Amino acid sequence: MKLSAFKFDLPHSLIAQYPLDDRDGARMMVLHRKTGKIEHKMFKDIVDYFGEGDVMVSNNTKVFPARLYGSKEKTGAKIEVFLLRELNREMRLWDVLVDPARKIRVGNKLYFGDSDLVAEVIDNTTSRGRTIRFLFDGNHEEMMQAIYELGETPIPKDVLQREVADVDNERYQTIFADVEGAVAAPTAGIHFTKNIVRRMEINGVDFSPLTLHIGIGTFRQVEVEDLTKHKTDSENFFIPEETCKIVNQALENKKRVCAIGSTTLRAMESSVSANDRVKPINNAWTDKFIFPPYDFKITNALLTNFHLPESILLMTTCAFGGYETITEAYQVAIKEKYKFFTYGDCMLII
């Protein structure tokens, strides 16, 4: 398919700027794939769609404060450093984005506040990308503590067009968050509360985790019209053996296996065995790019937020729900004033 097929007019007023007062207070469009039927519900109603033997697979990645502000040695120029991923823990090497990039060259040192945290630029990777080495006397845990104290919650400020607020520190994180490593939240999971999970578990629904550390590539603009020529950034993922057992049993019993978010869906579809079952992954990377048409092997239900035009997440949603069906549903969502993006409403596709 072509990039232009995923373009639509989205009023900026429909992009949710802040989280709701209650995590589970969002609206939820329920889309039936086979018939195209649409129901308008609240997220709390999700408990009515799953029962005994069904599985909800969550992404338990934890967002860390990846956006740092430093100053350049000698000139004191303010530099934003966005931590993408740790490359080597022993050598304290990180892959980062810097802004403004034109001011940052190999050999420059960056100082962060009045702390002992200093970084040296050791390589250029892309136009804005750099490899840096942190110079820090303490151990890894102490260094990460410094990053937590100095860093900022990495909300997508360019889309939200606002600065970070105190509420983001808690709400740009799911209740499933456990394994540190993401620079963006798996937003479909933001709607869940412990109460909703408990109610579903009482109904016989099993919640099983996997980990996919979301990178900034998930939100990177696709720049080629021919989608087969787009390459996504690789992301680190893990799928526990116990989760595989539970998911595969549900498939055997013809139960629902619902991916909570497109990142969860992508992780499972990146680890399919020869007999179309999900297999354990201890530590791997995936650059899988899912767009229509695509034959899903594991996931048969998907909970996802409403996504921006021409985004990778929209393409994945269209692959799962069907291009025409999702396109029509999105027009209904705009007409009904559903909220889009990170803190917006959600869609359950069954």
Short mmCIF file of C-alpha atoms in Angstrom, two decimals:
data_model
loop_
_atom_site.label_atom_id
_atom_site.label_comp_id
_atom_site.label_asym_id
_atom_site.label_seq_id
_atom_site.Cartn_x
_atom_site.Cartn_y
_atom_site.Cartn_z
CA MET A 1 0.00 0.00 0.00
CA LYS A 2 0.92 3.64 -0.34
CA LEU A 3 1.58 6.18 2.40
CA SER A 4 -1.06 8.53 0.99
CA ALA A 5 -3.74 5.90 1.66
CA PHE A 6 -3.38 6.67 5.37
CA LYS A 7 -3.85 10.41 5.15
CA PHE A 8 -6.96 12.01 6.64
CA ASP A 9 -7.95 15.35 8.09
CA LEU A 10 -7.76 15.36 11.88
CA PRO A 11 -8.75 18.56 13.70
CA HIS A 12 -6.10 19.43 16.30
CA SER A 13 -8.93 19.93 18.79
CA LEU A 14 -9.46 16.14 18.77
CA ILE A 15 -5.92 15.42 19.98
CA ALA A 16 -6.20 14.88 23.73
CA GLN A 17 -3.80 17.23 25.50
CA TYR A 18 -4.00 15.84 29.03
CA PRO A 19 -5.07 12.56 30.64
CA LEU A 20 -8.57 12.26 32.05
CA ASP A 21 -9.10 12.50 35.79
CA ASP A 22 -9.75 8.75 35.87
CA ARG A 23 -7.67 6.22 33.94
CA ASP A 24 -10.71 4.18 32.97
CA GLY A 25 -12.86 7.18 32.02
CA ALA A 26 -12.15 7.08 28.29
CA ARG A 27 -14.68 6.34 25.60
CA MET A 28 -14.28 3.06 23.73
CA MET A 29 -15.40 2.31 20.21
CA VAL A 30 -16.02 -1.41 19.75
CA LEU A 31 -15.49 -2.53 16.16
CA HIS A 32 -16.60 -5.95 14.94
CA ARG A 33 -14.21 -6.92 12.15
CA LYS A 34 -16.42 -9.35 10.25
CA THR A 35 -19.52 -7.17 10.07
CA GLY A 36 -18.14 -3.66 10.47
CA LYS A 37 -20.64 -3.07 13.28
CA ILE A 38 -19.68 -0.23 15.62
CA GLU A 39 -20.69 0.16 19.26
CA HIS A 40 -20.06 3.28 21.33
CA LYS A 41 -19.07 2.31 24.85
CA MET A 42 -16.96 3.44 27.78
CA PHE A 43 -13.67 1.74 28.55
CA LYS A 44 -15.12 0.28 31.75
CA ASP A 45 -17.40 -1.82 29.52
CA ILE A 46 -14.42 -3.86 28.34
CA VAL A 47 -15.20 -6.37 31.10
CA ASP A 48 -18.31 -7.40 29.13
CA TYR A 49 -16.35 -8.54 26.07
CA PHE A 50 -14.03 -11.11 27.61
CA GLY A 51 -14.62 -14.21 29.71
CA GLU A 52 -13.36 -17.57 30.86
CA GLY A 53 -10.18 -18.64 29.06
CA ASP A 54 -9.60 -15.38 27.20
CA VAL A 55 -6.17 -13.75 27.49
CA MET A 56 -5.17 -10.10 27.68
CA VAL A 57 -1.50 -9.66 26.79
CA SER A 58 0.09 -6.49 28.18
CA ASN A 59 3.37 -4.74 27.50
CA ASN A 60 5.06 -4.27 30.87
CA THR A 61 7.77 -1.92 29.64
CA LYS A 62 8.43 1.04 31.93
CA VAL A 63 9.06 4.55 30.64
CA PHE A 64 12.09 6.31 32.08
CA PRO A 65 12.73 10.10 32.03
CA ALA A 66 14.57 10.04 28.72
CA ARG A 67 14.68 13.77 27.97
CA LEU A 68 17.63 15.59 29.53
CA TYR A 69 18.73 19.20 29.24
CA GLY A 70 22.42 19.93 29.34
CA SER A 71 24.82 22.67 28.46
CA LYS A 72 27.71 22.56 26.05
CA GLU A 73 31.24 22.85 27.37
CA LYS A 74 32.76 26.34 27.04
CA THR A 75 29.82 28.02 25.25
CA GLY A 76 27.16 26.98 27.76
CA ALA A 77 24.64 26.55 24.93
CA LYS A 78 21.50 24.70 26.05
CA ILE A 79 21.21 21.26 24.46
CA GLU A 80 18.36 18.75 24.62
CA VAL A 81 19.55 15.15 24.82
CA PHE A 82 16.94 12.45 24.23
CA LEU A 83 18.13 9.04 25.41
CA LEU A 84 17.05 6.37 22.93
CA ARG A 85 18.74 3.21 24.17
CA GLU A 86 21.63 1.94 26.23
CA LEU A 87 24.27 0.44 23.93
CA ASN A 88 26.83 -0.81 26.44
CA ARG A 89 26.26 -0.67 30.18
CA GLU A 90 29.87 -1.27 31.18
CA MET A 91 31.18 1.49 28.92
CA ARG A 92 28.10 3.67 29.58
CA LEU A 93 27.42 4.18 25.89
CA TRP A 94 24.03 5.48 24.81
CA ASP A 95 22.32 6.14 21.49
CA VAL A 96 20.73 9.61 21.70
CA LEU A 97 19.16 12.43 19.72
CA VAL A 98 20.44 15.97 20.26
CA ASP A 99 18.83 19.31 19.55
CA PRO A 100 20.08 21.61 18.11
CA ALA A 101 22.24 19.03 16.35
CA ARG A 102 24.30 21.54 14.39
CA LYS A 103 26.04 22.61 17.60
CA ILE A 104 27.11 19.14 18.68
CA ARG A 105 30.25 17.55 17.31
CA VAL A 106 32.35 14.53 18.20
CA GLY A 107 34.51 15.37 21.20
CA ASN A 108 32.09 17.88 22.73
CA LYS A 109 31.26 17.47 26.41
CA LEU A 110 27.81 18.12 27.85
CA TYR A 111 27.14 19.04 31.47
CA PHE A 112 23.81 18.37 33.18
CA GLY A 113 22.86 20.87 35.85
CA ASP A 114 25.01 20.99 38.96
CA SER A 115 25.30 17.21 39.07
CA ASP A 116 28.29 14.96 38.47
CA LEU A 117 26.68 13.70 35.29
CA VAL A 118 28.73 14.57 32.20
CA ALA A 119 28.56 13.14 28.69
CA GLU A 120 31.10 13.06 25.90
CA VAL A 121 30.01 12.80 22.26
CA ILE A 122 31.98 10.01 20.60
CA ASP A 123 30.20 9.42 17.27
CA ASN A 124 27.61 10.73 14.79
CA THR A 125 24.88 8.27 13.82
CA THR A 126 22.24 10.25 11.90
CA SER A 127 21.56 13.94 11.28
CA ARG A 128 20.38 14.35 14.88
CA GLY A 129 21.71 11.11 16.27
CA ARG A 130 24.83 10.77 18.38
CA THR A 131 26.56 8.13 20.47
CA ILE A 132 27.55 9.49 23.87
CA ARG A 133 29.53 8.11 26.78
CA PHE A 134 28.50 9.15 30.26
CA LEU A 135 31.36 10.13 32.54
CA PHE A 136 30.20 9.29 36.05
CA ASP A 137 32.04 8.05 39.13
CA GLY A 138 29.23 5.98 40.65
CA ASN A 139 27.75 2.60 39.66
CA HIS A 140 24.94 2.04 37.15
CA GLU A 141 22.17 2.35 39.73
CA GLU A 142 23.58 5.66 40.98
CA MET A 143 23.88 6.96 37.43
CA MET A 144 20.28 6.03 36.64
CA GLN A 145 19.21 7.75 39.85
CA ALA A 146 20.90 10.91 38.58
CA ILE A 147 19.09 10.55 35.26
CA TYR A 148 15.76 10.17 37.09
CA GLU A 149 16.47 13.31 39.10
CA LEU A 150 17.52 15.36 36.08
CA GLY A 151 15.38 13.83 33.35
CA GLU A 152 11.93 14.75 32.11
CA THR A 153 8.99 12.48 31.26
CA PRO A 154 9.31 12.03 27.48
CA ILE A 155 5.79 12.93 26.38
CA PRO A 156 5.54 13.70 22.63
CA LYS A 157 5.69 17.48 23.07
CA ASP A 158 5.83 18.18 19.34
CA VAL A 159 2.35 16.70 18.88
CA LEU A 160 0.79 17.81 22.16
CA GLN A 161 2.34 21.26 21.74
CA ARG A 162 2.79 21.76 25.48
CA GLU A 163 5.40 21.33 28.17
CA VAL A 164 5.53 18.43 30.60
CA ALA A 165 3.12 18.69 33.55
CA ASP A 166 3.26 16.99 36.94
CA VAL A 167 0.38 14.71 35.96
CA ASP A 168 2.49 13.20 33.18
CA ASN A 169 4.94 11.69 35.65
CA GLU A 170 2.30 9.21 36.79
CA ARG A 171 -0.05 8.95 33.85
CA TYR A 172 2.46 8.52 31.03
CA GLN A 173 2.90 5.04 32.44
CA THR A 174 0.65 1.99 32.67
CA ILE A 175 -0.21 0.02 35.78
CA PHE A 176 1.61 -2.92 34.13
CA ALA A 177 4.93 -1.00 33.96
CA ASP A 178 7.67 -3.13 35.49
CA VAL A 179 10.71 -3.43 33.23
CA GLU A 180 12.57 -0.17 32.62
CA GLY A 181 13.55 0.70 29.06
CA ALA A 182 10.89 2.56 27.06
CA VAL A 183 11.02 6.14 25.84
CA ALA A 184 7.31 6.12 24.98
CA ALA A 185 4.33 4.62 26.78
CA PRO A 186 2.31 1.68 25.42
CA THR A 187 -0.73 3.93 25.43
CA ALA A 188 -3.52 1.36 25.10
CA GLY A 189 -2.54 0.08 28.54
CA ILE A 190 -2.95 3.52 30.11
CA HIS A 191 -6.72 2.97 30.44
CA PHE A 192 -6.49 -0.02 32.78
CA THR A 193 -6.91 0.25 36.53
CA LYS A 194 -6.32 -2.43 39.13
CA ASN A 195 -10.07 -2.60 39.65
CA ILE A 196 -10.78 -3.30 35.97
CA VAL A 197 -8.09 -5.97 35.87
CA ARG A 198 -9.48 -7.61 39.00
CA ARG A 199 -13.03 -7.65 37.64
CA MET A 200 -11.84 -9.29 34.42
CA GLU A 201 -9.77 -11.84 36.33
CA ILE A 202 -12.84 -12.76 38.38
CA ASN A 203 -14.54 -13.45 35.03
CA GLY A 204 -11.78 -15.90 34.14
CA VAL A 205 -9.64 -13.63 31.98
CA ASP A 206 -5.89 -14.16 32.22
CA PHE A 207 -3.52 -11.17 32.10
CA SER A 208 -0.09 -12.15 30.77
CA PRO A 209 2.89 -9.84 30.22
CA LEU A 210 5.58 -9.47 27.63
CA THR A 211 8.15 -6.70 27.25
CA LEU A 212 8.82 -4.54 24.22
CA HIS A 213 10.83 -1.43 24.92
CA ILE A 214 9.22 1.23 22.74
CA GLY A 215 11.64 3.51 20.94
CA ILE A 216 11.07 6.82 19.25
CA GLY A 217 10.90 5.05 15.86
CA THR A 218 7.31 4.09 16.64
CA PHE A 219 6.40 7.74 16.12
CA ARG A 220 8.89 8.54 13.37
CA GLN A 221 7.34 9.93 10.20
CA VAL A 222 7.25 7.56 7.23
CA GLU A 223 9.03 9.36 4.40
CA VAL A 224 8.49 7.01 1.45
CA GLU A 225 5.28 6.57 -0.54
CA ASP A 226 5.95 2.88 -1.13
CA LEU A 227 5.56 1.28 2.32
CA THR A 228 7.64 -1.75 1.34
CA LYS A 229 10.67 0.56 1.27
CA HIS A 230 10.21 1.87 4.83
CA LYS A 231 12.44 0.41 7.53
CA THR A 232 11.47 0.80 11.17
CA ASP A 233 13.87 1.11 14.09
CA SER A 234 14.63 -2.11 15.95
CA GLU A 235 13.16 -2.50 19.43
CA ASN A 236 14.22 -4.88 22.18
CA PHE A 237 11.63 -7.46 23.31
CA PHE A 238 11.12 -10.43 25.63
CA ILE A 239 8.29 -12.98 25.81
CA PRO A 240 8.23 -15.21 28.94
CA GLU A 241 7.65 -18.93 28.53
CA GLU A 242 4.63 -18.75 30.87
CA THR A 243 2.97 -16.11 28.68
CA CYS A 244 3.52 -18.34 25.63
CA LYS A 245 1.89 -21.30 27.41
CA ILE A 246 -1.18 -19.27 28.36
CA VAL A 247 -1.55 -17.66 24.91
CA ASN A 248 -1.08 -20.92 23.03
CA GLN A 249 -3.58 -22.72 25.27
CA ALA A 250 -6.12 -20.00 24.55
CA LEU A 251 -5.53 -20.43 20.81
CA GLU A 252 -5.99 -24.19 21.13
CA ASN A 253 -9.28 -23.58 22.92
CA LYS A 254 -10.34 -20.99 20.30
CA LYS A 255 -10.47 -18.23 22.90
CA ARG A 256 -9.67 -14.57 22.48
CA VAL A 257 -6.06 -13.45 22.62
CA CYS A 258 -6.23 -9.68 22.92
CA ALA A 259 -3.13 -7.56 22.45
CA ILE A 260 -3.23 -4.49 24.67
CA GLY A 261 -1.71 -2.13 22.14
CA SER A 262 0.01 -2.45 18.79
CA THR A 263 3.44 -2.88 20.41
CA THR A 264 2.21 -6.02 22.18
CA LEU A 265 0.70 -7.23 18.92
CA ARG A 266 3.98 -6.62 17.07
CA ALA A 267 6.01 -8.48 19.68
CA MET A 268 3.81 -11.56 19.45
CA GLU A 269 3.75 -11.52 15.67
CA SER A 270 7.55 -11.25 15.72
CA SER A 271 7.83 -14.60 17.48
CA VAL A 272 5.70 -17.12 15.60
CA SER A 273 6.67 -20.79 15.50
CA ALA A 274 6.32 -23.10 12.50
CA ASN A 275 2.94 -24.29 13.82
CA ASP A 276 1.60 -20.73 14.22
CA ARG A 277 2.06 -20.45 17.94
CA VAL A 278 3.97 -17.85 19.93
CA LYS A 279 7.39 -18.93 21.17
CA PRO A 280 9.48 -17.63 24.08
CA ILE A 281 11.97 -14.84 23.47
CA ASN A 282 14.66 -14.17 26.04
CA ASN A 283 16.32 -11.14 24.46
CA ALA A 284 15.80 -10.19 20.83
CA TRP A 285 15.19 -7.23 18.56
CA THR A 286 12.39 -6.67 16.10
CA ASP A 287 12.03 -4.22 13.25
CA LYS A 288 8.81 -5.80 12.04
CA PHE A 289 6.63 -3.31 10.16
CA ILE A 290 3.01 -4.43 9.92
CA PHE A 291 0.79 -2.83 7.29
CA PRO A 292 -2.04 -4.13 5.06
CA PRO A 293 -2.35 -6.81 3.93
CA TYR A 294 -1.03 -8.98 6.76
CA ASP A 295 -1.96 -12.46 7.97
CA PHE A 296 -2.02 -12.42 11.77
CA LYS A 297 -1.09 -15.72 13.40
CA ILE A 298 -1.49 -15.03 17.13
CA THR A 299 -3.60 -12.01 17.95
CA ASN A 300 -7.36 -12.18 17.33
CA ALA A 301 -8.45 -9.08 19.27
CA LEU A 302 -6.80 -5.70 19.69
CA LEU A 303 -7.22 -2.77 22.05
CA THR A 304 -5.62 0.37 20.67
CA ASN A 305 -5.89 4.14 20.83
CA PHE A 306 -6.88 6.34 17.89
CA HIS A 307 -3.77 7.20 15.93
CA LEU A 308 -2.48 10.11 13.87
CA PRO A 309 -2.65 10.25 10.05
CA GLU A 310 0.13 8.43 8.18
CA SER A 311 1.48 6.90 11.39
CA ILE A 312 2.94 3.41 11.68
CA LEU A 313 0.43 2.67 14.45
CA LEU A 314 -2.49 3.51 12.15
CA MET A 315 -1.07 1.23 9.46
CA THR A 316 -0.81 -1.65 11.94
CA THR A 317 -4.38 -1.04 13.10
CA CYS A 318 -5.59 -1.08 9.49
CA ALA A 319 -3.76 -4.35 8.89
CA PHE A 320 -5.60 -5.91 11.82
CA GLY A 321 -9.06 -4.43 11.39
CA GLY A 322 -9.09 -4.17 7.61
CA TYR A 323 -8.21 -1.02 5.70
CA GLU A 324 -11.71 -0.07 4.57
CA THR A 325 -13.28 -0.98 7.90
CA ILE A 326 -10.81 1.08 9.95
CA THR A 327 -10.98 4.01 7.53
CA GLU A 328 -14.75 4.15 7.92
CA ALA A 329 -14.52 3.74 11.69
CA TYR A 330 -12.08 6.64 11.92
CA GLN A 331 -14.49 8.89 10.04
CA VAL A 332 -17.16 7.92 12.55
CA ALA A 333 -14.72 8.64 15.40
CA ILE A 334 -14.06 12.14 14.04
CA LYS A 335 -17.77 12.80 13.59
CA GLU A 336 -18.48 11.59 17.14
CA LYS A 337 -15.55 13.64 18.46
CA TYR A 338 -13.52 10.79 19.92
CA LYS A 339 -10.19 11.97 21.27
CA PHE A 340 -6.99 10.84 19.53
CA PHE A 341 -3.38 10.03 20.39
CA THR A 342 -1.59 9.27 23.66
CA TYR A 343 -4.17 10.46 26.17
CA GLY A 344 -7.17 9.91 23.91
CA ASP A 345 -9.97 7.38 23.67
CA CYS A 346 -9.60 3.78 22.53
CA MET A 347 -10.89 1.22 20.07
CA LEU A 348 -11.52 -2.46 20.77
CA ILE A 349 -11.36 -4.53 17.60
CA ILE A 350 -12.88 -7.99 17.93
#
